[in-house]
Coordinates of C-alpha atoms in Angstrom, one line a residue:
M1356 CA 57.4 113.9 130.3
H1357 CA 61.8 114.6 129.9
A1358 CA 62.4 117.5 129.6
F1359 CA 64.6 116.6 126.3
R1360 CA 64.2 112.9 125.0
T1361 CA 61.9 110.1 126.2
H1362 CA 63.9 108.2 123.6
T1363 CA 67.0 108.0 121.4
C1364 CA 66.8 108.5 117.8
A1365 CA 67.6 104.5 117.4
G1366 CA 65.5 103.9 120.2
L1367 CA 61.6 103.5 118.5
T1368 CA 60.2 100.4 116.7
R1369 CA 57.6 99.4 115.1
D1370 CA 56.3 98.8 118.9
N1371 CA 56.0 102.9 119.7
V1372 CA 53.6 103.3 117.0
G1373 CA 50.7 105.6 118.1
D1374 CA 53.3 106.9 121.0
T1375 CA 53.9 110.4 121.9
V1376 CA 57.3 111.0 122.1
R1377 CA 60.0 113.2 122.7
L1378 CA 63.5 113.4 120.5
S1379 CA 66.8 115.2 120.7
G1380 CA 69.2 115.8 118.5
W1381 CA 70.9 116.8 115.1
V1382 CA 69.1 117.7 112.2
H1383 CA 71.0 115.4 109.8
R1384 CA 69.5 116.1 106.3
I1385 CA 66.1 118.2 104.9
R1386 CA 64.2 116.7 102.0
D1387 CA 61.0 119.2 100.8
H1388 CA 58.7 117.2 99.5
G1389 CA 56.2 119.1 97.8
G1390 CA 55.6 120.9 100.7
I1391 CA 56.0 118.0 102.6
L1392 CA 59.4 118.1 105.3
F1393 CA 61.1 115.0 105.9
V1394 CA 63.7 115.6 108.4
D1395 CA 66.7 112.6 109.3
L1396 CA 66.8 113.7 113.0
R1397 CA 70.4 111.8 114.8
D1398 CA 72.0 111.4 118.3
H1399 CA 74.7 109.3 118.9
Y1400 CA 73.0 106.5 119.4
G1401 CA 71.3 106.4 115.5
M1402 CA 69.1 108.2 113.3
T1403 CA 65.2 108.7 113.4
Q1404 CA 62.9 110.4 109.7
V1405 CA 60.7 113.1 111.4
L1406 CA 58.0 114.5 108.9
C1407 CA 56.0 117.8 109.3
D1408 CA 53.2 119.0 106.9
P1409 CA 51.2 122.3 106.9
D1410 CA 48.8 120.9 109.4
S1411 CA 51.8 121.1 112.1
P1412 CA 51.1 124.4 114.1
V1413 CA 55.2 124.6 113.9
F1414 CA 55.4 124.0 110.6
A1415 CA 56.3 127.6 110.1
Q1416 CA 59.3 127.5 112.4
M1417 CA 60.4 123.8 110.9
E1418 CA 60.8 125.2 107.9
K1419 CA 63.6 127.6 108.9
V1420 CA 65.2 124.6 110.5
R1421 CA 68.6 123.9 108.6
S1422 CA 71.2 120.9 109.1
E1423 CA 73.4 120.3 112.8
W1424 CA 71.2 122.8 114.3
C1425 CA 69.9 121.1 117.5
I1426 CA 66.1 120.9 118.0
R1427 CA 63.8 119.0 120.3
I1428 CA 60.6 117.7 118.8
D1429 CA 57.8 116.3 119.6
G1430 CA 55.1 113.5 118.2
T1431 CA 53.5 110.9 117.2
V1432 CA 54.8 107.7 115.8
K1433 CA 53.7 107.0 113.0
A1434 CA 54.3 103.2 110.8
R1435 CA 55.6 103.5 107.3
D1436 CA 54.2 102.7 103.9
E1437 CA 55.2 99.6 103.5
G1438 CA 57.3 100.3 99.9
L1439 CA 59.1 103.2 102.6
V1440 CA 60.1 101.1 104.9
N1441 CA 64.4 101.6 105.2
D1442 CA 65.9 98.1 106.7
K1443 CA 69.3 99.7 107.2
I1444 CA 68.5 101.7 110.1
P1445 CA 66.5 100.7 113.7
T1446 CA 64.5 102.6 113.1
G1447 CA 63.6 102.2 109.6
E1448 CA 59.6 101.2 110.0
I1449 CA 58.4 103.5 111.6
E1450 CA 58.7 108.1 111.3
V1451 CA 57.4 110.7 113.8
F1452 CA 55.3 113.1 112.9
V1453 CA 56.1 116.5 114.3
R1454 CA 53.3 118.6 116.8
D1455 CA 55.8 120.5 118.2
M1456 CA 59.4 121.2 118.6
E1457 CA 61.9 123.6 120.2
V1458 CA 65.7 125.0 118.6
L1459 CA 68.1 124.4 121.1
G1460 CA 70.9 124.9 119.4
A1461 CA 71.4 127.3 115.9
A1462 CA 74.2 126.3 113.8
D1463 CA 76.2 129.2 111.1
E1464 CA 76.9 128.3 108.4
L1465 CA 78.9 125.0 108.5
P1466 CA 82.8 124.7 107.2
L1467 CA 82.4 121.3 106.3
M1468 CA 79.3 118.9 106.2
V1469 CA 78.9 116.2 108.3
F1470 CA 76.3 114.6 105.9
G1471 CA 78.3 112.5 103.3
D1472 CA 81.9 111.9 102.6
Q1473 CA 83.1 115.0 101.3
E1474 CA 86.7 115.5 101.6
Y1475 CA 87.5 118.6 103.7
P1476 CA 91.8 120.1 104.2
E1477 CA 93.3 118.6 107.6
E1478 CA 93.4 121.9 108.6
T1479 CA 89.9 122.3 108.5
R1480 CA 89.2 118.9 109.5
L1481 CA 91.2 120.0 113.6
K1482 CA 90.3 123.5 113.8
Y1483 CA 86.2 122.7 113.5
R1484 CA 87.2 119.3 115.3
F1485 CA 83.8 119.2 117.3
L1486 CA 82.1 118.7 113.4
D1487 CA 84.4 116.5 112.4
L1488 CA 83.9 114.6 115.0
R1489 CA 80.3 113.8 114.7
R1490 CA 80.4 112.5 111.4
Q1491 CA 79.8 108.6 111.5
Q1492 CA 82.9 107.2 110.4
M1493 CA 84.7 109.3 113.3
Q1494 CA 82.4 108.4 115.9
E1495 CA 82.9 104.8 114.8
N1496 CA 86.7 105.6 115.7
M1497 CA 86.0 106.9 119.2
I1498 CA 83.4 104.1 120.1
L1499 CA 86.2 101.2 118.9
R1500 CA 88.2 103.1 120.6
S1501 CA 86.4 102.8 123.9
N1502 CA 85.4 99.6 123.7
V1503 CA 89.2 98.5 122.7
V1504 CA 90.4 100.2 126.7
R1505 CA 87.4 98.4 128.0
S1506 CA 88.7 95.2 126.7
I1507 CA 92.4 96.0 127.2
R1508 CA 91.5 96.3 131.2
N1509 CA 88.9 93.6 131.7
R1510 CA 91.4 90.7 130.1
M1511 CA 95.1 92.2 131.9
W1512 CA 92.4 92.8 135.0
D1513 CA 91.4 88.4 134.8
K1514 CA 95.2 87.8 134.2
G1515 CA 95.2 89.2 138.4
F1516 CA 96.9 93.0 137.1
N1517 CA 96.7 95.7 139.1
E1518 CA 95.9 99.2 138.0
F1519 CA 98.1 101.8 138.8
Q1520 CA 98.5 105.9 137.7
T1521 CA 101.8 106.6 138.0
P1522 CA 103.0 110.7 138.0
I1523 CA 102.8 112.7 135.4
I1524 CA 105.5 115.5 136.2
T1525 CA 109.1 114.0 137.0
A1526 CA 111.7 114.5 135.7
S1527 CA 114.2 113.8 132.1
S1528 CA 114.9 110.2 131.5
P1529 CA 116.5 109.0 128.5
E1530 CA 113.7 107.4 126.9
G1531 CA 115.2 107.7 122.6
A1532 CA 113.1 111.2 122.4
R1533 CA 113.2 115.0 123.3
D1534 CA 111.2 116.3 126.8
F1535 CA 108.5 118.1 127.1
V1536 CA 110.2 120.2 129.8
V1537 CA 108.1 122.1 132.0
P1538 CA 109.5 125.0 134.4
S1539 CA 109.0 124.9 138.1
R1540 CA 108.6 128.3 140.0
L1541 CA 108.8 126.8 143.0
H1542 CA 112.3 126.4 141.5
P1543 CA 114.0 128.9 139.4
G1544 CA 115.9 127.8 137.1
R1545 CA 115.1 123.9 137.4
V1546 CA 112.9 122.4 135.2
Y1547 CA 110.4 119.0 135.1
A1548 CA 109.7 117.0 132.3
L1549 CA 106.9 115.6 130.9
P1550 CA 106.8 111.4 130.9
Q1551 CA 107.6 109.7 127.8
A1552 CA 107.0 106.4 129.4
P1553 CA 106.2 105.4 133.0
Q1554 CA 109.9 103.4 133.3
Q1555 CA 111.1 104.0 136.0
F1556 CA 108.0 104.2 138.1
K1557 CA 107.1 100.5 136.9
Q1558 CA 110.1 99.6 137.6
L1559 CA 109.7 100.8 141.3
L1560 CA 106.7 99.5 141.2
M1561 CA 108.3 96.0 140.7
V1562 CA 110.7 96.8 143.9
S1563 CA 107.7 97.9 145.9
G1564 CA 106.7 94.3 145.7
F1565 CA 103.5 94.2 143.7
D1566 CA 104.6 91.6 140.8
K1567 CA 101.8 92.6 138.4
Y1568 CA 101.0 96.3 137.4
F1569 CA 99.2 97.8 134.3
Q1570 CA 98.2 101.1 133.6
I1571 CA 96.2 103.3 130.6
A1572 CA 99.2 105.2 130.1
P1573 CA 100.0 109.1 129.2
C1574 CA 103.5 109.3 127.1
F1575 CA 104.4 112.7 126.0
R1576 CA 107.2 112.9 123.4
D1577 CA 108.3 116.4 121.1
E1578 CA 108.7 113.8 117.8
D1579 CA 108.1 114.5 114.6
P1580 CA 105.0 113.3 113.1
R1581 CA 104.8 110.6 110.9
A1582 CA 101.5 108.7 109.5
D1583 CA 101.0 106.5 112.7
R1584 CA 102.6 108.0 115.6
S1585 CA 101.3 111.3 116.9
P1586 CA 104.0 114.2 117.6
T1587 CA 102.8 115.0 121.2
D1588 CA 102.0 112.8 123.4
F1589 CA 99.9 109.3 123.2
Y1590 CA 98.3 106.3 124.9
Q1591 CA 100.1 102.9 125.7
L1592 CA 99.4 100.0 127.6
D1593 CA 102.0 99.5 130.2
M1594 CA 102.7 96.9 132.2
E1595 CA 105.4 94.9 134.1
M1596 CA 105.7 92.0 136.1
S1597 CA 108.5 90.2 138.4
F1598 CA 110.5 87.5 138.2
V1599 CA 109.7 86.6 134.7
S1600 CA 112.0 85.4 132.0
Q1601 CA 111.2 86.7 128.0
Q1602 CA 108.9 84.2 127.2
D1603 CA 106.5 84.7 130.0
V1604 CA 106.1 87.9 128.9
F1605 CA 105.2 87.2 125.4
D1606 CA 103.0 83.9 126.9
T1607 CA 101.1 87.0 129.3
I1608 CA 100.8 89.9 126.4
Q1609 CA 99.7 87.6 123.5
P1610 CA 96.5 86.2 124.7
V1611 CA 95.5 90.2 125.4
I1612 CA 96.2 91.5 122.1
G1613 CA 95.4 88.5 120.2
G1614 CA 92.0 88.5 121.9
L1615 CA 92.0 92.0 120.6
F1616 CA 92.1 91.6 116.9
E1617 CA 89.7 88.7 117.0
E1618 CA 86.8 90.4 119.1
F1619 CA 87.8 93.9 117.0
G1620 CA 89.0 92.9 114.1
G1621 CA 85.9 93.0 111.5
G1622 CA 86.1 89.3 111.0
K1623 CA 90.2 88.8 109.7
T1624 CA 92.0 86.1 110.3
V1625 CA 94.7 87.1 113.3
D1626 CA 97.6 84.3 113.2
T1627 CA 98.1 82.6 116.4
D1628 CA 102.0 82.1 115.4
W1629 CA 103.8 84.5 116.5
P1630 CA 107.1 83.4 115.3
L1631 CA 110.2 84.7 117.1
I1632 CA 112.6 86.7 114.1
S1633 CA 115.5 88.0 115.5
Y1634 CA 116.5 91.5 115.0
A1635 CA 119.3 91.0 112.2
D1636 CA 117.2 88.4 110.5
A1637 CA 114.4 91.0 109.9
A1638 CA 116.7 93.3 108.6
L1639 CA 118.2 90.8 106.3
M1640 CA 114.9 90.0 104.8
F1641 CA 112.1 92.2 105.5
G1642 CA 114.4 95.4 105.4
T1643 CA 112.9 96.7 108.8
D1644 CA 112.9 95.9 112.0
K1645 CA 108.4 96.0 111.6
P1646 CA 107.7 93.7 109.0
D1647 CA 104.6 92.9 107.5
L1648 CA 104.2 89.1 107.3
R1649 CA 101.4 89.0 105.4
N1650 CA 104.1 89.7 102.3
P1651 CA 105.6 86.5 101.5
I1652 CA 108.3 88.3 99.8
R1653 CA 111.4 87.1 101.7
M1654 CA 115.0 89.3 100.7
Q1655 CA 118.2 87.4 101.3
R1656 CA 122.2 87.3 100.7
V1657 CA 123.2 86.6 96.9
S1658 CA 126.5 87.7 96.8
E1659 CA 128.1 84.8 96.1
H1660 CA 126.6 84.7 92.7
F1661 CA 128.1 88.2 91.4
R1662 CA 131.4 87.7 93.1
G1663 CA 134.0 88.0 89.6
S1664 CA 130.6 87.9 87.8
G1665 CA 130.9 90.4 84.1
F1666 CA 128.1 92.8 86.2
A1667 CA 131.0 95.1 87.3
I1668 CA 129.4 97.4 89.4
F1669 CA 128.4 94.7 91.9
A1670 CA 131.7 92.4 91.2
N1671 CA 133.0 95.6 92.3
L1672 CA 131.3 96.5 95.5
L1673 CA 132.3 93.4 96.5
G1674 CA 135.8 93.9 96.7
K1675 CA 135.0 95.9 99.6
D1676 CA 134.7 95.4 102.9
G1677 CA 131.4 95.0 104.7
T1678 CA 129.4 94.8 101.7
E1679 CA 126.4 92.1 100.1
I1680 CA 124.4 91.8 97.6
R1681 CA 120.7 91.2 98.1
A1682 CA 117.9 89.8 96.5
I1683 CA 114.1 90.6 96.4
P1684 CA 112.2 88.2 95.1
A1685 CA 109.0 89.3 93.1
P1686 CA 106.5 86.3 92.1
K1687 CA 104.2 86.9 88.9
G1688 CA 106.8 90.8 88.6
G1689 CA 108.3 89.1 85.2
S1690 CA 107.7 91.9 82.6
R1691 CA 109.9 94.6 81.5
K1692 CA 107.5 97.6 82.6
F1693 CA 106.8 96.4 86.3
C1694 CA 110.8 96.1 86.2
D1695 CA 111.6 99.6 84.8
R1696 CA 109.0 101.0 87.1
M1697 CA 111.0 99.1 90.2
N1698 CA 114.2 100.2 89.1
K1699 CA 112.6 104.1 88.9
F1700 CA 111.2 103.9 92.4
A1701 CA 114.8 102.9 93.8
Q1702 CA 115.8 106.1 91.9
E1703 CA 113.5 108.0 93.8
Q1704 CA 114.2 107.1 97.1
G1705 CA 118.0 108.4 96.6
L1706 CA 119.7 105.2 95.1
P1707 CA 121.2 105.0 91.5
G1708 CA 118.4 102.1 90.7
M1709 CA 117.6 97.8 91.2
G1710 CA 119.7 95.6 89.3
Y1711 CA 116.7 93.6 88.0
I1712 CA 116.3 89.9 86.0
F1713 CA 112.7 88.8 84.7
W1714 CA 112.0 85.2 83.4
R1715 CA 110.5 84.3 80.5
E1716 CA 110.1 80.5 78.3
E1717 CA 112.1 80.7 75.8
E1718 CA 113.4 78.0 72.6
V1719 CA 116.6 76.1 73.2
P1720 CA 118.9 77.2 70.6
D1721 CA 119.7 74.9 68.2
E1722 CA 123.2 75.0 69.1
A1723 CA 122.1 73.4 72.4
R1724 CA 119.6 71.0 71.2
Y1725 CA 121.9 68.4 70.3
D1726 CA 125.0 68.9 72.0
S1727 CA 124.4 67.9 76.0
G1728 CA 127.4 69.4 76.4
H1729 CA 126.0 72.6 76.4
P1730 CA 125.5 74.8 79.5
L1731 CA 121.6 75.4 78.4
F1732 CA 121.2 71.7 76.9
Q1733 CA 121.7 71.2 81.0
I1734 CA 119.8 74.4 82.2
W1735 CA 117.0 73.0 80.2
F1736 CA 117.5 69.7 81.4
S1737 CA 117.8 70.3 84.7
Q1738 CA 114.4 72.5 84.4
L1739 CA 112.8 69.3 82.8
E1740 CA 113.9 67.3 86.2
E1741 CA 112.5 70.2 88.6
L1742 CA 109.1 70.4 86.0
I1743 CA 108.8 66.1 86.6
D1744 CA 109.8 66.8 90.6
R1745 CA 107.2 68.3 90.9
A1746 CA 103.8 65.9 89.3
P1747 CA 105.9 62.5 89.4
E1748 CA 102.9 61.3 89.5
T1749 CA 101.5 62.1 85.8
L1750 CA 104.6 60.5 84.1
S1751 CA 104.1 57.3 81.7
E1752 CA 105.7 54.8 81.6
E1753 CA 107.7 55.5 79.0
Q1754 CA 108.8 59.1 80.8
R1755 CA 109.9 56.6 83.6
D1756 CA 112.2 54.3 81.8
F1757 CA 113.4 57.3 79.4
L1758 CA 114.6 59.4 83.6
A1759 CA 116.5 56.2 84.4
R1760 CA 118.7 56.7 81.9
P1761 CA 122.0 58.8 80.9
L1762 CA 121.6 61.9 80.3
P1763 CA 120.5 62.3 76.4
K1764 CA 122.8 63.3 73.4
S1765 CA 119.6 66.1 72.1
I1766 CA 116.5 67.3 73.0
D1767 CA 115.1 64.8 69.8
E1768 CA 115.8 61.9 72.2
V1769 CA 113.3 63.0 75.0
P1770 CA 109.9 61.6 75.4
F1771 CA 108.6 65.2 76.8
N1772 CA 107.5 68.1 74.7
T1773 CA 109.4 70.8 75.8
P1774 CA 111.6 72.2 73.8
R1775 CA 111.6 75.5 76.1
Y1776 CA 113.2 76.6 79.4
Y1777 CA 113.0 79.7 82.2
A1778 CA 115.7 81.9 80.2
G1779 CA 116.4 85.2 82.2
A1780 CA 116.1 88.8 80.6
G1781 CA 117.5 91.7 81.2
P1782 CA 120.9 93.5 81.1
L1783 CA 122.3 92.5 84.6
A1784 CA 121.5 88.8 83.1
K1785 CA 122.9 89.4 79.6
N1786 CA 125.9 90.4 82.2
I1787 CA 125.8 87.6 84.4
G1788 CA 125.2 84.6 82.1
P1789 CA 123.1 81.3 82.0
E1790 CA 124.7 79.4 84.3
R1791 CA 124.8 82.4 87.0
T1792 CA 121.1 83.3 86.4
E1793 CA 120.0 80.2 86.7
A1794 CA 121.6 79.5 90.1
L1795 CA 119.9 82.6 91.1
R1796 CA 116.7 81.4 89.8
K1797 CA 116.6 78.2 92.1
E1798 CA 118.1 80.0 95.1
L1799 CA 115.1 82.2 94.9
G1800 CA 112.4 79.4 93.5
L1801 CA 110.6 81.7 90.8
E1802 CA 109.4 80.7 88.2
V1803 CA 108.9 81.3 83.9
G1804 CA 106.5 85.1 84.8
D1805 CA 108.6 86.5 88.2
A1806 CA 111.7 88.8 88.6
A1807 CA 114.1 89.7 91.3
F1808 CA 115.6 93.2 92.1
F1809 CA 119.3 93.2 93.4
L1810 CA 120.7 95.8 95.3
G1811 CA 124.0 96.1 96.8
G1812 CA 126.9 98.2 99.0
K1813 CA 127.1 98.2 102.5
P1814 CA 123.4 97.3 104.0
S1815 CA 123.1 100.7 106.1
E1816 CA 123.1 102.5 102.6
F1817 CA 120.4 100.3 101.2
E1818 CA 118.3 98.6 103.4
A1819 CA 115.4 100.7 104.3
V1820 CA 114.7 101.1 100.6
A1821 CA 115.1 97.2 100.2
G1822 CA 112.1 97.4 102.7
R1823 CA 109.9 100.0 101.0
A1824 CA 110.5 98.3 97.7
R1825 CA 109.5 94.8 99.4
T1826 CA 106.2 96.6 100.3
V1827 CA 105.5 98.2 97.2
I1828 CA 106.0 94.8 95.4
G1829 CA 103.9 93.0 97.1
D1830 CA 101.0 95.5 97.2
E1831 CA 101.3 95.9 93.6
L1832 CA 101.5 92.3 92.7
G1833 CA 98.8 91.4 94.2
L1834 CA 101.0 89.2 96.7
T1835 CA 100.2 91.3 100.4
D1836 CA 96.6 89.1 102.1
Q1837 CA 94.8 92.5 103.1
D1838 CA 92.3 90.4 104.8
R1839 CA 94.5 88.5 108.3
F1840 CA 96.4 89.8 111.1
A1841 CA 100.1 88.9 111.2
F1842 CA 102.0 88.8 114.5
A1843 CA 105.9 88.4 114.7
W1844 CA 107.7 89.0 117.9
I1845 CA 111.1 90.8 116.8
V1846 CA 114.3 89.4 119.9
D1847 CA 117.9 90.3 120.2
F1848 CA 118.3 93.9 119.1
P1849 CA 121.7 95.2 119.8
M1850 CA 122.4 96.8 122.9
Y1851 CA 124.2 99.6 121.3
E1852 CA 124.6 101.3 118.3
K1853 CA 127.3 104.4 117.0
D1854 CA 125.5 107.3 116.2
D1855 CA 126.5 110.5 113.7
D1856 CA 129.4 111.3 115.0
G1857 CA 130.7 107.8 115.8
K1858 CA 130.1 107.4 118.9
I1859 CA 128.3 104.5 121.1
D1860 CA 124.7 105.0 122.7
F1861 CA 121.9 102.8 123.0
S1862 CA 119.8 101.8 120.2
H1863 CA 117.3 100.6 122.2
N1864 CA 116.0 101.0 125.8
P1865 CA 119.1 101.9 128.2
F1866 CA 117.2 100.2 130.9
S1867 CA 117.6 96.4 129.3
M1868 CA 119.7 94.0 130.7
P1869 CA 122.4 92.6 128.5
Q1870 CA 122.4 89.2 127.6
G1871 CA 124.7 87.5 129.0
G1872 CA 125.1 90.2 132.1
M1873 CA 128.3 92.2 132.5
A1874 CA 130.2 89.2 130.4
A1875 CA 128.3 90.9 127.4
L1876 CA 129.6 94.1 128.0
E1877 CA 133.2 93.6 128.4
G1878 CA 134.0 92.8 124.8
D1879 CA 133.0 95.0 121.9
P1880 CA 129.7 97.0 123.1
L1881 CA 128.4 96.7 119.1
E1882 CA 128.3 92.9 119.3
A1883 CA 126.2 93.0 122.8
L1884 CA 122.5 92.5 122.2
G1885 CA 119.8 93.2 125.2
Y1886 CA 117.0 91.4 126.3
Q1887 CA 114.6 93.5 124.4
Y1888 CA 111.6 92.7 122.1
D1889 CA 109.5 94.6 119.5
L1890 CA 106.4 93.4 118.4
A1891 CA 105.2 93.6 115.0
C1892 CA 101.4 93.8 113.0
N1893 CA 101.4 94.7 109.3
G1894 CA 104.1 96.6 109.1
Y1895 CA 103.9 98.6 112.6
E1896 CA 105.7 98.5 116.0
L1897 CA 102.4 97.5 118.5
I1898 CA 105.2 96.7 121.1
S1899 CA 107.8 97.2 122.7
G1900 CA 109.7 95.9 125.9
A1901 CA 112.6 94.3 127.6
I1902 CA 113.3 92.3 130.4
R1903 CA 115.4 95.1 133.3
N1904 CA 118.7 95.5 134.2
H1905 CA 118.3 95.3 137.7
R1906 CA 121.5 95.4 139.3
P1907 CA 122.9 98.2 140.2
E1908 CA 127.0 97.5 138.6
I1909 CA 126.1 95.5 135.8
M1910 CA 123.2 98.9 134.7
F1911 CA 127.1 101.2 136.0
K1912 CA 128.7 100.0 132.8
A1913 CA 125.8 99.8 130.6
F1914 CA 125.6 103.8 130.7
E1915 CA 129.5 103.9 130.8
L1916 CA 129.6 102.2 127.5
A1917 CA 127.2 105.0 126.7
G1918 CA 129.3 108.0 128.2
Y1919 CA 127.0 108.0 131.4
G1920 CA 129.5 108.5 134.7
K1921 CA 128.4 107.0 137.8
D1922 CA 127.8 109.9 139.1
E1923 CA 126.1 111.0 136.2
V1924 CA 123.8 108.5 136.5
E1925 CA 123.0 108.8 140.5
K1926 CA 122.1 112.2 139.6
R1927 CA 119.6 110.8 136.6
F1928 CA 118.4 107.5 138.0
G1929 CA 118.7 108.6 141.9
G1930 CA 115.6 107.0 142.6
M1931 CA 115.5 103.6 140.9
V1932 CA 119.6 103.3 141.3
K1933 CA 119.3 103.2 145.4
A1934 CA 115.6 100.9 144.8
F1935 CA 118.1 98.4 143.2
Q1936 CA 120.3 98.9 146.0
Y1937 CA 117.6 97.2 148.3
G1938 CA 117.0 93.4 147.5
A1939 CA 115.3 94.4 143.7
P1940 CA 113.8 90.8 141.8
P1941 CA 114.2 90.6 139.1
H1942 CA 111.2 91.7 136.2
G1943 CA 110.9 92.9 132.7
G1944 CA 107.5 93.8 130.7
C1945 CA 106.1 95.8 127.6
A1946 CA 103.7 98.8 126.4
A1947 CA 101.9 98.5 123.6
G1948 CA 100.6 101.7 121.4
I1949 CA 96.7 101.7 121.9
D1950 CA 96.6 104.3 119.2
R1951 CA 98.4 102.2 116.5
I1952 CA 96.3 99.6 117.5
V1953 CA 93.1 100.7 116.6
M1954 CA 94.3 102.3 114.3
L1955 CA 94.8 99.2 112.8
L1956 CA 91.8 97.9 113.8
A1957 CA 89.5 100.5 112.5
E1958 CA 91.4 99.6 108.6
E1959 CA 92.5 103.6 109.2
A1960 CA 96.3 105.0 107.5
N1961 CA 96.0 107.7 109.6
I1962 CA 96.7 107.8 113.6
R1963 CA 94.6 111.2 113.8
E1964 CA 91.9 109.0 112.2
V1965 CA 91.7 107.8 115.7
I1966 CA 92.9 110.3 118.2
L1967 CA 90.3 112.8 119.3
F1968 CA 91.7 115.8 119.1
P1969 CA 94.8 115.4 117.4
M1970 CA 97.8 117.9 116.5
N1971 CA 98.4 118.7 113.0
Q1972 CA 101.8 117.9 110.8
R1973 CA 103.0 120.9 112.7
A1974 CA 102.0 120.0 116.5
E1975 CA 99.8 122.7 116.5
D1976 CA 96.6 122.5 118.1
L1977 CA 94.2 124.2 115.5
M1978 CA 91.0 124.5 117.9
M1979 CA 92.2 125.3 120.9
G1980 CA 95.0 127.6 119.4
A1981 CA 98.6 125.7 121.3
P1982 CA 101.3 126.1 121.5
S1983 CA 100.3 129.9 122.7
E1984 CA 102.8 132.7 123.7
P1985 CA 103.5 133.2 127.0
V1986 CA 101.9 136.3 128.5
S1987 CA 104.8 138.3 130.7
G1988 CA 103.6 137.9 134.2
Q1989 CA 104.1 133.7 133.4
L1990 CA 107.4 134.7 131.9
M1991 CA 108.4 136.5 135.3
E1992 CA 106.6 134.3 137.5
L1993 CA 108.8 131.1 136.0
G1994 CA 111.9 133.2 136.3
L1995 CA 112.2 132.7 132.3
R1996 CA 112.0 135.2 129.2
V1997 CA 111.8 134.6 125.6
A1998 CA 114.9 135.4 123.7
P1999 CA 114.2 137.1 120.2
K2000 CA 114.4 135.1 116.5
D2001 CA 117.0 135.0 114.4

């Protein structure tokens, strides 16, 4: 018999009844039923119920066993009574009567329980991650991750890509985040860097003639932590192709990512239509460059409805350069309570608030019912025509004849029992008047019971809050489809932006080809667009990529606009610049965040739930004690000393 097991804890069935077996695993749960001990024994594969009574020669030993002890048992497989069968587990038809046992590893008092769904502080979970990972949900998440990576490799190999490994120790590169630097012992005063991405190396592979490359690449960035981002390292599907256009990259990677979500998405709908949305349109309609298309709300500019209006705040704003008013439609949000709550949300986000209008049914007032020239009469009649247009087949002959005649003089002449209209409510509607309010309703496609929220000023000052408000509105009103994966390519990113000091800097990947080549860099840099693209899914960025700048003269010009002289470019990127002078092919690619993909597939809200050994919010490894203080010998070898703290 094997030293530890003849079967796994998921491997026994009714066919094994009467067999003598050996199992090893962890004590998941113990139940004492009147002197009979029932133990759920767990290993990586599943669970088996074992029992021990005073007739067993090891009963006294079994009484000492506690949760999470690692034990080995020998015993006889027995069939469970019909009424005690557990259909939820593969071994639910049998149990094992224990005849011998050995403690393989006793456990101290547990800092967190593996059995059950108790919540524990993140610090406890990360400090004792080896226990946390024993929990069923964590086991499932990590197996999902392994299966996703395996599927990615198979899909890329099937498409003719070759997997290569690029260096982990390299030179610093401006990828948009801080480097982790590694001091050199052999070259005192000089440092290596851990790669933020294999960017330069994969481009060099294209120059080397390999045509299609990928790897499951570790990347290192010294970033502030977020729920969807690790503060130190992460893994990505990194790929590059030669002689391709932007659309070629899309056509190559879409079946890979779409196939992953179909394979591991748990039956959720996976959109097959992945629209291309410009960065500018994404900012306008969604307030973000990673929109959640499951939410049907689309924001839009409505400045003209407020220019010269009675709402002085917006009217005065529009007199300043670069300002506009945007609307966030809120179908089904037409209550003052909800509108006030969203106004408070905007204030909590640092804005003065959000204007709002909500629509409700009201009686046409007497002064308008008998005056076809009255604005409310005309609004009412226009809304009546709108309702009729939606269901013309329901009209009677009398009603059809009526619609062919000129505008009536009073409501009493109308053969429709509907003397009510959609009236805008709220302070904003009162200030701008019924005509403007009705024009807004029509433009936004809203009805009774709906609302709209309004933000004004320079877009850079309110756009992000508007995007978050759109998300909250969609979630709270039940508009966002939770059973769907919706993808969109965000394209036409600006090459440059101004930093906080007003300096021109790269807004995205610095190695991207500008649209229009050199000519695009001769004018205003802030108007230059790059062949850069992101893939958004359900509000997260999954992929970032670009068609690369493989022309040295264009590359020098692009970096010059961002403040990098030719000498500095050659110093920092000498290998790539030199390579481009020896017949570089046009090439492009992208990188997909594996951690974030698995987070979405596992339906987790925090990326740490799908990483084996993550850092905490302060970028600390509580289990291993990193970062640690260097010992004096290490510092001496590297020619370093630690500056005293202020």
